[in-house]
Every structure is written in C-alpha cells, then in structure tokens.
Coordinates of C-alpha atoms and ligand atoms in Angstrom, one line a residue:
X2 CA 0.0 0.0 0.0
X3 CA 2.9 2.3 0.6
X4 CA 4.4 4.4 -2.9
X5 CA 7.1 6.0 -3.1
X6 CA 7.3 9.3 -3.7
X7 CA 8.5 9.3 -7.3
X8 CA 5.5 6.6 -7.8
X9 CA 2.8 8.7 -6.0
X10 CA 4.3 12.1 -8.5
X11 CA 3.9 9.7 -11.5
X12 CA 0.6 8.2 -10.2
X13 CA -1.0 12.0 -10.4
X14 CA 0.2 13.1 -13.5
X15 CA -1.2 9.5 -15.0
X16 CA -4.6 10.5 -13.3
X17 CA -4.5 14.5 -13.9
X18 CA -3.8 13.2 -17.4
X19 CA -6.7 11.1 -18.0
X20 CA -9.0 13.3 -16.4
X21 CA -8.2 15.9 -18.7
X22 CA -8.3 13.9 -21.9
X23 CA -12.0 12.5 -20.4
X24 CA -13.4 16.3 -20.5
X25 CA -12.0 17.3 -23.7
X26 CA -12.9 13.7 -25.8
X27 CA -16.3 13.1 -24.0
X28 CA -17.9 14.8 -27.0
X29 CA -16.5 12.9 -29.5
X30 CA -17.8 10.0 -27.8
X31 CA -21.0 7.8 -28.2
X32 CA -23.0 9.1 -24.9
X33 CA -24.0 5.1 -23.9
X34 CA -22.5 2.1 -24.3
X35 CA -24.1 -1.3 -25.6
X36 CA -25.2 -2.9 -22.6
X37 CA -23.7 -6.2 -22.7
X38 CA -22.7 -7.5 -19.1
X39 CA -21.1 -10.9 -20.4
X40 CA -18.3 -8.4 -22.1
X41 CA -17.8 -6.3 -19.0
X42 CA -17.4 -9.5 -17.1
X43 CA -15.1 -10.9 -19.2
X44 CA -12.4 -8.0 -19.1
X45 CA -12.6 -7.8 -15.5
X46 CA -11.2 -11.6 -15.8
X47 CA -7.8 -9.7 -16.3
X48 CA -7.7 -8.6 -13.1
X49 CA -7.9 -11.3 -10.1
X50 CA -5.9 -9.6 -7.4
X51 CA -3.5 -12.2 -7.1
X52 CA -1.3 -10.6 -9.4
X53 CA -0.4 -7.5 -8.1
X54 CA -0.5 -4.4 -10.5
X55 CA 1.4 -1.2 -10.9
X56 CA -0.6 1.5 -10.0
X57 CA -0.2 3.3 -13.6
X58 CA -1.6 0.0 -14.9
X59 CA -4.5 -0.2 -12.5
X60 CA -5.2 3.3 -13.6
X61 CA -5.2 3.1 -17.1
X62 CA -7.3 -0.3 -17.0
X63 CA -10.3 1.4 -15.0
X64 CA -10.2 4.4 -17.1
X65 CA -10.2 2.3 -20.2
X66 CA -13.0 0.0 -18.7
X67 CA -14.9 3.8 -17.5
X68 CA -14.8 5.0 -21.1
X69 CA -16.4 1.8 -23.0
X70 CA -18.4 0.8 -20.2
X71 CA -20.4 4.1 -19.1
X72 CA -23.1 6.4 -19.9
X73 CA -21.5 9.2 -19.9
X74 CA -23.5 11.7 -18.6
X75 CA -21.1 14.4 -18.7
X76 CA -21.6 14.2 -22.3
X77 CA -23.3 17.6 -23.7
X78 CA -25.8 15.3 -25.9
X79 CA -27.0 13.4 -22.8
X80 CA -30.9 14.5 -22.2
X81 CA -31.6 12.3 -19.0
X82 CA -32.6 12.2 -15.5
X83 CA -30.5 15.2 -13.9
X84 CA -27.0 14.0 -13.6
X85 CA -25.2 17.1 -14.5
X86 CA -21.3 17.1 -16.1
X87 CA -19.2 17.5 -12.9
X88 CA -17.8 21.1 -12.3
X89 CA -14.1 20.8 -12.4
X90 CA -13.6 23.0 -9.3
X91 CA -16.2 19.7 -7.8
X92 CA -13.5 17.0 -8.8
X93 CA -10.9 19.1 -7.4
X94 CA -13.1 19.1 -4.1
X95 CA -13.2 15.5 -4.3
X96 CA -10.4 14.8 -4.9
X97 CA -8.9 17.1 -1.8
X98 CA -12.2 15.2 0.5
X99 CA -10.5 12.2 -0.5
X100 CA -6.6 12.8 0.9
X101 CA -7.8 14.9 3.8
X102 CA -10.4 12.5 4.8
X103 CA -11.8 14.2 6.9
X104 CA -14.6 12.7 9.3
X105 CA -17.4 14.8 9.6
X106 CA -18.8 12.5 12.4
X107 CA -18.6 15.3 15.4
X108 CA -17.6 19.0 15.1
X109 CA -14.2 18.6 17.0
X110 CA -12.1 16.6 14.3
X111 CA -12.9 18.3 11.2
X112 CA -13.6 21.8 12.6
X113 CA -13.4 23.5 8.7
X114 CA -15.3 20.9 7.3
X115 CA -18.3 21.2 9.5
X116 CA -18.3 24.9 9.3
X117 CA -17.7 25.5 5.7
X118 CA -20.9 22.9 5.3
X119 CA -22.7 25.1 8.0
X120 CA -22.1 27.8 6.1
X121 CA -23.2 26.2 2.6
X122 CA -26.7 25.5 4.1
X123 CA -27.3 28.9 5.6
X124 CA -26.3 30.5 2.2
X125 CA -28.3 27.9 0.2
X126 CA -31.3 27.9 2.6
X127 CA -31.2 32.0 2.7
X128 CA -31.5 32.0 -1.2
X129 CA -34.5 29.9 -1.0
X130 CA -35.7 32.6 1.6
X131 CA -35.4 30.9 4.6
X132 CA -33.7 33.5 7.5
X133 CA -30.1 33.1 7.7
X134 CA -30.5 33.2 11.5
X135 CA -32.4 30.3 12.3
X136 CA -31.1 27.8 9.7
X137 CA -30.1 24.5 10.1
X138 CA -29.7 21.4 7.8
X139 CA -27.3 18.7 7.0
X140 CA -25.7 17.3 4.3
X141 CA -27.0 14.5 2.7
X142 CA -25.6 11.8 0.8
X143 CA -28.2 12.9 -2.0
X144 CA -31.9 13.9 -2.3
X145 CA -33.7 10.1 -1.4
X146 CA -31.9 10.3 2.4
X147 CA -33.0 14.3 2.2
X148 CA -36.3 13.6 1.5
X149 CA -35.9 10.2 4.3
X150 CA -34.8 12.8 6.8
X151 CA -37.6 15.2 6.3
X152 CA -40.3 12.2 7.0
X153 CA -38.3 11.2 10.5
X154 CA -37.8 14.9 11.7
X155 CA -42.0 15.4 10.8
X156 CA -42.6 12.2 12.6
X157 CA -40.6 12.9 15.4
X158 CA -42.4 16.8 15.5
X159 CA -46.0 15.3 15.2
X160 CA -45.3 12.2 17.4
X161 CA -43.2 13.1 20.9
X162 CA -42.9 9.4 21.8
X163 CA -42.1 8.3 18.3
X164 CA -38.5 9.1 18.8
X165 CA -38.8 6.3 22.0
X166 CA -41.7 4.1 21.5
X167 CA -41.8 3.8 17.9
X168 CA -45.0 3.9 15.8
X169 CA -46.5 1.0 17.4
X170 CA -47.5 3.7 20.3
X171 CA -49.4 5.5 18.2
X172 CA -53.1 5.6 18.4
X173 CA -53.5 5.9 14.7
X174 CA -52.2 5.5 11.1
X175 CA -50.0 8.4 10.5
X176 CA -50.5 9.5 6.9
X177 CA -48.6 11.8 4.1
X178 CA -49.5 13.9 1.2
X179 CA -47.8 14.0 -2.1
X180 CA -48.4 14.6 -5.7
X181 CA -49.1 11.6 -7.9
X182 CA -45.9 12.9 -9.9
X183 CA -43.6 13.1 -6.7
X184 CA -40.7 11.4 -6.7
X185 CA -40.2 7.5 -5.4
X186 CA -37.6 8.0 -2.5
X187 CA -40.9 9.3 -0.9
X188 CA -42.5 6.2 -0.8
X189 CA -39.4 4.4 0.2
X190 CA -39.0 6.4 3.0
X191 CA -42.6 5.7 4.1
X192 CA -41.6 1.8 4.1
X193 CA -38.2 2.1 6.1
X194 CA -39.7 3.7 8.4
X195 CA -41.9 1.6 9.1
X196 CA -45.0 3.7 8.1
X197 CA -45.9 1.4 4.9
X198 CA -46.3 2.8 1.7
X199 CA -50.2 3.1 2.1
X200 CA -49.1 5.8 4.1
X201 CA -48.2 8.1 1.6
X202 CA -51.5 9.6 0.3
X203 CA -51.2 10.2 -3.7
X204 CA -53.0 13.4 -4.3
X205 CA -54.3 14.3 -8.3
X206 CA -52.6 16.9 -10.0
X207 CA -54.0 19.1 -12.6
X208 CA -53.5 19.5 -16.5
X209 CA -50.2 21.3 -15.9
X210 CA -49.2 17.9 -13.4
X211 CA -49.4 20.0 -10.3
X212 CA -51.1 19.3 -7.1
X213 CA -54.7 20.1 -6.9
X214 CA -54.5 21.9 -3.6
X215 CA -58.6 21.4 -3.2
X216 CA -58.0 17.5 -3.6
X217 CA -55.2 17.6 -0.8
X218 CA -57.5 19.6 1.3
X219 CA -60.8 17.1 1.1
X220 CA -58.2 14.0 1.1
X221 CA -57.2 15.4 4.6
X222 CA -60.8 15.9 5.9
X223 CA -62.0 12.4 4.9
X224 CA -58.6 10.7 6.6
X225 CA -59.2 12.8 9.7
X226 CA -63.1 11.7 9.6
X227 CA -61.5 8.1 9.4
X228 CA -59.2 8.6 12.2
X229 CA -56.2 8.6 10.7
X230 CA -53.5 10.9 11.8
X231 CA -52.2 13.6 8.4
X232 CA -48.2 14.8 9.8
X233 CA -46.6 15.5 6.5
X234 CA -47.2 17.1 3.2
X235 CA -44.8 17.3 0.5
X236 CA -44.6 19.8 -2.1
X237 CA -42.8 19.2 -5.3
X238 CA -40.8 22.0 -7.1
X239 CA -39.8 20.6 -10.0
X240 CA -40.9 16.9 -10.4
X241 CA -38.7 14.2 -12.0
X242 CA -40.5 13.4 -14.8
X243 CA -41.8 16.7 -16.2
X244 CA -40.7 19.7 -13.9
X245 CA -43.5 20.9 -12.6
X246 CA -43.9 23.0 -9.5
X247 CA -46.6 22.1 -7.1
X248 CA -48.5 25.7 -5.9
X249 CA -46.1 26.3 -2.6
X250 CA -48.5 29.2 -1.2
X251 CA -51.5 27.5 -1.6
X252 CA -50.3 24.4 0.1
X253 CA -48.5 26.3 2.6
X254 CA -51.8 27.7 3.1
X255 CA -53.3 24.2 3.6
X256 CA -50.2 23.3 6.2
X257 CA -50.7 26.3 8.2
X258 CA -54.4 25.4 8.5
X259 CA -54.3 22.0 8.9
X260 CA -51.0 22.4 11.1
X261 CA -48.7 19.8 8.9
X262 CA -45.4 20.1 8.0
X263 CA -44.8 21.0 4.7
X264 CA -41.8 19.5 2.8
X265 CA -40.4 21.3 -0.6
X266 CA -38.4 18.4 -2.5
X267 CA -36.7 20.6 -4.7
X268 CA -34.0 18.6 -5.1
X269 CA -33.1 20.2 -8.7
X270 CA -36.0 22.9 -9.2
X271 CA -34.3 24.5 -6.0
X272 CA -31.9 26.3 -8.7
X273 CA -34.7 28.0 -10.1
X274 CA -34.0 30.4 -6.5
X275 CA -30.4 32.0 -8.4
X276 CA -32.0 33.2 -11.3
X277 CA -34.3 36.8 -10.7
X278 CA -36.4 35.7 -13.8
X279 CA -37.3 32.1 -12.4
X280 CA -37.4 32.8 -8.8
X281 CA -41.2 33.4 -8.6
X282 CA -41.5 29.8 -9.8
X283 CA -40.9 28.7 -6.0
X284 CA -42.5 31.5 -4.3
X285 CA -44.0 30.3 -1.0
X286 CA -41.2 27.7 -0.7
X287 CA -39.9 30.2 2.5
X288 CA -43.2 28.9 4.3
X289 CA -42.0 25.1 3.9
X290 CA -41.1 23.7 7.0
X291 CA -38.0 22.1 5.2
X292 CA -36.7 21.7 1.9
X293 CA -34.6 19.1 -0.5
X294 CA -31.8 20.3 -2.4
X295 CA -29.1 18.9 -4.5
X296 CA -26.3 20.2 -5.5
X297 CA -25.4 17.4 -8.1
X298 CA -28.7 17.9 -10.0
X299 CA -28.4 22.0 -11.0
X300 CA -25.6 23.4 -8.9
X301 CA -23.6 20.4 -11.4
X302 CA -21.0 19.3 -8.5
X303 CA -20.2 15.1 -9.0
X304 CA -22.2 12.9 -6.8
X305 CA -23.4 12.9 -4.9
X306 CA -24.2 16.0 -2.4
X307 CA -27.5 16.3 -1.0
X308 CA -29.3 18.7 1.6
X309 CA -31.6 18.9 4.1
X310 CA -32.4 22.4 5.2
X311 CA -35.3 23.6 7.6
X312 CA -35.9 26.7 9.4
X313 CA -36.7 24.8 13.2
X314 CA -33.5 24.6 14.9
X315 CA -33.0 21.9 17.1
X316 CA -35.3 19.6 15.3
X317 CA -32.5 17.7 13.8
X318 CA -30.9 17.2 17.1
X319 CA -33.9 15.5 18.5
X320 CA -34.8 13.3 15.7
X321 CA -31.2 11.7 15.7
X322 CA -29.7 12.6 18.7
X323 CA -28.2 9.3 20.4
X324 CA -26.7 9.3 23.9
X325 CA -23.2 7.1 24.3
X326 CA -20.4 6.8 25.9
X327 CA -17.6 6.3 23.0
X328 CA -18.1 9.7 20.9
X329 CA -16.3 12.4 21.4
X330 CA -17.9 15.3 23.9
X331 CA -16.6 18.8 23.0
X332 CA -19.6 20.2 21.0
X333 CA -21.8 20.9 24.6
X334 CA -18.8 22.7 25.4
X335 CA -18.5 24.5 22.6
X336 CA -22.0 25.0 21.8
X337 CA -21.5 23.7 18.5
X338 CA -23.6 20.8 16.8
X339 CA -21.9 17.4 15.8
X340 CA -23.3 16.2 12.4
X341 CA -23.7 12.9 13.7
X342 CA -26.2 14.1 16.0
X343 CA -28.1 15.9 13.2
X344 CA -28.1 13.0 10.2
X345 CA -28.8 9.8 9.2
X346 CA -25.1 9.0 8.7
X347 CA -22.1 8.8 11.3
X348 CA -18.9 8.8 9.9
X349 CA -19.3 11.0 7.0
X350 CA -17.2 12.0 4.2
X351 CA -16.9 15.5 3.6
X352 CA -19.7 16.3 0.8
X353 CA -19.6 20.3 0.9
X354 CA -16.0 20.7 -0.2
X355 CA -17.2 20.4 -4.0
X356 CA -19.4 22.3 -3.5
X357 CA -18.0 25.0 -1.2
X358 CA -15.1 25.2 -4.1
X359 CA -17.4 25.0 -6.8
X360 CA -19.6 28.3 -5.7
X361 CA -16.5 29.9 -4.6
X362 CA -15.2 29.9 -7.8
X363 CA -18.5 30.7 -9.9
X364 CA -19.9 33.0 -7.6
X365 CA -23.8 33.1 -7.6
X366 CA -23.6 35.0 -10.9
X367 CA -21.7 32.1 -12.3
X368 CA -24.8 29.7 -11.1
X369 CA -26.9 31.9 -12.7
X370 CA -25.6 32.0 -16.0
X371 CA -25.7 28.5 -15.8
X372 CA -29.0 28.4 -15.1
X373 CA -30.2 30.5 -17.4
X374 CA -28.3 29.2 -20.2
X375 CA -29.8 25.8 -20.0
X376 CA -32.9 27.0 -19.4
X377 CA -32.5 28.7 -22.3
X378 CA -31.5 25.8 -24.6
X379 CA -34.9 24.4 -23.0
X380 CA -36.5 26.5 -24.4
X381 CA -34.9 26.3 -27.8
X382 CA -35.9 22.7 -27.8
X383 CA -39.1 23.2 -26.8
X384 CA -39.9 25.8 -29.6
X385 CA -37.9 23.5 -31.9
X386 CA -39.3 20.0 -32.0
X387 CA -42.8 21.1 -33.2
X388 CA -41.5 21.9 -36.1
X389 CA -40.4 18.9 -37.4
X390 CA -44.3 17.4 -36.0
X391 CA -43.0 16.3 -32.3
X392 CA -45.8 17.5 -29.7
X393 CA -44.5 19.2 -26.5
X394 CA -46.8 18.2 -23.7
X395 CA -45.8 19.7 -20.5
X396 CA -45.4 23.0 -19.9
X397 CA -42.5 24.3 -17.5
X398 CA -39.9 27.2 -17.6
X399 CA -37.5 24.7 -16.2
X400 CA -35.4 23.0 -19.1
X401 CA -37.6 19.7 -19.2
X402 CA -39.8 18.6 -22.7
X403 CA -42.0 16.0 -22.8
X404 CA -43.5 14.9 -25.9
X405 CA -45.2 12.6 -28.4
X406 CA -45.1 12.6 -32.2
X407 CA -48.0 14.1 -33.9
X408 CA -46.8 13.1 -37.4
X409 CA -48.0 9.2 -36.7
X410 CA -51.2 7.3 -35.9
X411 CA -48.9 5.4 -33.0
X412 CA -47.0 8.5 -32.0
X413 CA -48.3 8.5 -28.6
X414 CA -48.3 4.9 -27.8
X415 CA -45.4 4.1 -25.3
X416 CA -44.1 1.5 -27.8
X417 CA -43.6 3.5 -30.6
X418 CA -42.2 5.8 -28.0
X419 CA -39.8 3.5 -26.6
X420 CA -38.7 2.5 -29.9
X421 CA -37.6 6.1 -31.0
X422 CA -35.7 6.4 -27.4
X423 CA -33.7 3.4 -28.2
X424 CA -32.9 3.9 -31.7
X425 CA -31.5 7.3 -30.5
X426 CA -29.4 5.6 -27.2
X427 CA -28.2 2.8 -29.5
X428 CA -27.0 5.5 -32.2
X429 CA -24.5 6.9 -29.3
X430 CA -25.5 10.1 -30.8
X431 CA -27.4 11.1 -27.3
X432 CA -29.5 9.7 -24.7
X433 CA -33.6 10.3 -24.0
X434 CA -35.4 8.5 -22.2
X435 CA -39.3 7.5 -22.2
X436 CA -41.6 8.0 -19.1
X437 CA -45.5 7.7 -18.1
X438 CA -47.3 11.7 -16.8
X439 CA -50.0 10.7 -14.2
X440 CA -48.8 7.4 -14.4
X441 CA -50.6 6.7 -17.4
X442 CA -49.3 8.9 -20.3
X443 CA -46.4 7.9 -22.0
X444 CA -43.6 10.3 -23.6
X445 CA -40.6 11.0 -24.4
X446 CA -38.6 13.1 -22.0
X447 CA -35.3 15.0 -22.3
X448 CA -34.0 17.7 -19.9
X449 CA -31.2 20.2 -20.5
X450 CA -28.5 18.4 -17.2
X451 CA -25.5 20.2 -18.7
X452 CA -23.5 23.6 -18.5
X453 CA -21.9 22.7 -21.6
X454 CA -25.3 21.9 -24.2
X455 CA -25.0 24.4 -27.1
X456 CA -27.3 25.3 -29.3
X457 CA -25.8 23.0 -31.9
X458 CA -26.4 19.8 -29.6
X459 CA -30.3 20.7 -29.1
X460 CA -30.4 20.9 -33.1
X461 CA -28.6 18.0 -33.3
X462 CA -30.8 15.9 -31.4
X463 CA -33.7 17.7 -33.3
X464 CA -32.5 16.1 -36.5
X465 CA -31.9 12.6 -34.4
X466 CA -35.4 12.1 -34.1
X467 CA -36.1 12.9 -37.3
X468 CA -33.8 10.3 -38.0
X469 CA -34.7 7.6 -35.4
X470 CA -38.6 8.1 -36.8
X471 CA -37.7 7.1 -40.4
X472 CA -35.9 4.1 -38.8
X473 CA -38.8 3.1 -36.6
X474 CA -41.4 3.8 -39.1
X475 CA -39.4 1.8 -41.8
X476 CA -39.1 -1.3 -40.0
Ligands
PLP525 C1 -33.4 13.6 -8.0 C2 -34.6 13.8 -7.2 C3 -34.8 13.1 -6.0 C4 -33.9 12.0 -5.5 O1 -32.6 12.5 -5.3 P1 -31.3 11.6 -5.4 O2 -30.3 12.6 -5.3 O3 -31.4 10.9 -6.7 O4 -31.3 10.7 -4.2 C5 -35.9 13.4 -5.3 N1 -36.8 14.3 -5.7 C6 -36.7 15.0 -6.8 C7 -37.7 15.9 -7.2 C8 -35.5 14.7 -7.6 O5 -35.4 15.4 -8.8

C-alpha cells in the first residue's frame, strides 16, 4: 500500500492526465455504451488480485474500462434524469475530501469541514428565503436520504414518543401527502420507516401535473373523519419526470391550517432560487417547514451531495440525537452541533467541499448564467421539436420537454415511444429517455443536465429524431 514518492508524482500526472483527456474527448464519444454484461465480465477476468498491479496500470485499465463501459453523462448530448457534467472546481473538491479525509462524524475533528458545510446551508437555505438566522440542515448523501430525513424529523415533530416508542405507540395511522408525480424516494421512505407505503397519500394533479391543492385539502378531511392521523405534506418543485412545481403558497396555506409540516423536495428545481427571472416559480417555498436540495442535480457538483435544510432549529438534534459513551464530547462545550447528531449517517465523508469550491469559484452570478443558459437551450428545444411534428406536452420554464409525435397514428403509444428512445441511445448520438405523466401517459422526456449543451447539440438531437422516426417507421 505504501508508494514512493517518485510513484505517487507519477501516479497523479497518469490521473491528472486522464482526467483531462475525459473532458476534452467526451464529446466525440458515443454518450451510452451497448449494454452487454457478459463483455464487462469478461475484461474484468484480467484482473484477479493475485497478481499484483502497478498503480499506472491499474489506472489506465479502470479508465479504459470507464470509457467503454459508461453512460457518460457528462456528455453535452446526454438528455436524461438530472445527472449534470461534474464542475471541475467539484472534482478538485473531491479529490482534496479524499486525501484529507476528513470525518465529519462530530464537530471537534474536522472543525473547517463542519463549518464551511454550516455555512453552505445557511447560504443555500437563505437564497431559497429561509432566514439566515435560524437555519439549520445537514448534508445528505443525496436527495432520497434528504427527502428520508424530512419524514423522521416530521414524525418525530408530530409524534413526541415516536423518537422512543416507535410507531406501534401511536393511536392511529400516520399518513402523508404528495403529488401523484412526486418522486419515489418518498415512498421508500414511508416503508423504512416503518410507516408502509399506504401511508403516503397520492394526491391528483391538474393538467399542468401540479397538485390540486382542493383535492389535498378534502383527502385530509376524509382521513381525519377516518381517524387517521395527516403529519406531513410534501410539495414538489420541479418533479422528475416533467418539472412541474406544485403551488407552494396554496399548500403552505393548507399546512398552516391544517398544522402539517410542509416538505419542498426541490432537489433540482431548488436552482430556479439563483436566477431573478425564475425565482417566482418557488414562491411560497420560505413557508415550507424544510426543503430538499441537491447540489449534483443544478448546482452540477459530482455525486453525490445532498441537503436537508429547515428553518426549526434543534429539530434535527432531537430526531437523531443518540446518547453514548464512546463519541467524542466537546460540541456541549462548545455550543456547537456534531453532524452525527443531526443525520442519518455517522462517519461521513466531507460532501460540501465540492461544492463550497465550486460556488466559490462561480460565484452566484456564475450559477446563474448557468441556469439561465440551460434553461435557455430548454427553451430552444421546446420551440424546436414542433416543427419537425413532435408535440411538447408539458409545460415548465425549467429545461424539461416532454412529448409525443403528432406526425404518426402510433405517435403517442409508449411502444412507438420507446422505440424512438432506443434507436437514438443505441445511435450513441445522445441519450432520451421514455416515461409515463399521471402514471398513465407515456412520452418522451429529455432535460437540458448540462452547463456545456450548445445550441448545436439541441439541433442535433432535433435532427436525431427525425432520423430515429424514419428508422422506426421503416421497419
Ligand atoms: C433527483 C430527485 C430526487 C432523488 O434524489 P437523489 O439525489 O437521486 O437521491 C428526489 N426528488 C426529486 C424531485 C428529484 O429530482
């Protein structure tokens, strides 16, 4: 395990090197490979760890493996589920988390780490318009243990013996509230808790797939008339499939009346908050009780770094505070907060650093250029694809197009769909995907996930479809 330190000089350079040549080649790349798992099997057979290897050679065989074997979503022509190309100020924060390995367990070893991450979520959490003052959050390892923490610390709000007794000392059936189009990790969450996924109420959305905030209200009523117990409602800014933006105020409204917490998952609609021109999009996300946000969806730092932020101080602390003997004691004394105390995880790697380096750099004028460029090629696509007989179907200002072909009989049926996808992934020209609205209406989806996209990558995959209908219609 130990180099040298001519080996560990030469180890860099080999790994500087290949990171470089990755971000200047990845668009001259197909975006996926061919999924074939007998191949990927068989070159790992090179490798069987009896054999030692030279660390240049272990290098160059996962990079070579990386670059056949990937979808590369840092490709400018991938159109997928928000995974962003990496900032390179993020893989330099990585890469420093890594050899400073710092534990972010308690406050007193890694001092810088928890404060610079303290200081991310106030600044994050005060541009969603939350007050600076009363702030707290914690890092996440991404938005599903975000969105996981925001059902515990409502539970543990609603239920003051949940923390102790568990659910089983509860009179009724807790129950939640969100959006037929909100994202999965909810449901999940209701299960490992132990709540069941009945638990999660799905509540219509309108034409625009947005929460009906008149069906959440009577869906309340007739659980309370049943005797179940409402404690959580989430709000959706920015869903997953189509980027819609449940109405914060109105559901705000509904919490306050109702007295629910109110969750915002805005895992990658949160961005919406640095540009001026989108920022009414989340308005009424400062009454949310707490809010999801990733930076590796719109803020573009490498997986993953998510966040939980909520303007109640100290719920954190009772939701996953645990008394014991072994940790280390110095945050009473300090009056400081040991992560640990405040997250699902214990030893923790240091997530803000990438991100910490990566608005540092950019500045929040750099995140909004961003933001409004790839919103901007959105909205190119959007205006583009009905011109050559493709039928946008959702409506958003975020950078997120759904559609169906209007130039077919079978345009809208998801096999014809899912044909055109996978003609265009197999192509390695870019990557779609295919997905259901409401459950029930199938379309193709591509989002804008990268800084880089031009204007010549939308028209190119304009022209793609073009040619992946001809293919499909021909066969
Ligand atoms: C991405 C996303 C999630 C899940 O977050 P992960 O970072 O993938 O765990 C949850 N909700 C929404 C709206 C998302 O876009």
């Amino acid at each position: 395990m130990l180099l040298s330190n001519e080996e560990r000089e030469t180890l860099w350079r080999r790994v500087i090197g290949a990171i470089e040549s990755y971000i200047r080649e990845i668009p001259h790349r197909r975006v996926a490979p061919l999924l074939e798992p007998e191949k990927i099997r068989a070159f790992l057979q090179a490798v069987d760890f009896n054999t030692p290897m030279a660390p240049d050679q272990a290098v160059d065989f996962v990079v070579d493996g990386l670059l056949r074997y990937q979808t590369h979503t840092p490709h400018p022509r991938y159109y997928g589920l928000f995974n962003p190309a990496p900032t390179t100020m993020g893989i330099a924060g990585d890469a420093l988390a890594a050899a400073f390995n710092p534990q972010l367990g308690t406050w007193s070893h890694s001092p810088m780490a928890v404060e610079i991450e303290r200081h991310l979520i106030r600044h994050i959490g005060s541009r969603l318009g939350y007050d600076p003052s009363i702030i707290e959050g914690s890092f996440t390892n991404a938005g599903a243990e975000a969105n996981h923490t925001a059902v515990l610390v409502a539970l543990s709000k609603r239920f003051q013996n949940y923390a102790v007794e568990g659910l089983r000392a509860l009179q009724a059936q807790p129950v939640m509230y969100a959006s037929v189009e909100s994202h999965h990790s909810l449901l999940r969450a209701a299960r490992i808790t132990g709540l069941g996924a009945q638990a999660v109420r799905a509540v219509p959305v309108d034409d625009d797939l947005c929460m009906i905030p008149s069906a959440l209200q009577t869906m309340i009523r007739q659980d309370r008339a049943k005797h179940y117990e409402p404690f959580l409602i989430v709000a959706t800014a920015g869903t997953t499939n189509a980027g819609a933006v449940d109405p914060l105020a109105s559901l705000a409204d509904i919490a306050a009346g109702e007295e629910l917490w109110l969750h915002a998952d805005a895992a990658w609609g949160g961005a919406a908050a640095f540009v001026p021109e989108l920022k009414q999009l989340l308005q009424g996300i400062e009454r949310a009780d707490s809010i999801t946000f990733d930076a590796h969806k719109w803020m573009s730092v490498p997986m993953a770094a998510g966040m939980f932020i909520t303007r109640h101080p100290g719920l954190l602390s009772e939701t996953f505070r645990i008394e014991n003997v072994y940790m280390p004691k110095e945050a009473d004394v300090l009056n400081v907060l040991d992560p640990y105390s405040t997250s699902l995880q214990w030893s923790r790697r240091f997530i803000g650093l990438k991100v910490f380096l990566s608005l540092a750099v950019a500045g929040w004028e750099g995140y909004a250029q961003a933001v409004r460029r790839q919103t901007h090629m959105g909205g190119r696509l959007r205006e583009r694809l009905p011109t050559a007989g493709w039928e946008t179907v959702n409506s958003t200002p975020l950078p997120l197009v759904c559609f169906v072909d209007g130039t077919h009989p079978k345009g809208k049926s998801s096999g014809y769909l899912a044909a055109v996808a996978s003609e265009i992934v197999n192509s390695g020209r870019a990557w779609i995907s295919t997905t259901r609205l409401k459950d029930q209406v199938p379309v193709l989806r591509a989002c804008i996930t990268n800084y880089r996209t031009s204007e010549e990558d939308v028209d190119a995959l304009v022209d793609d479809l073009e040619w992946a209908r001809s293919r499909v219609l021909s066969r």
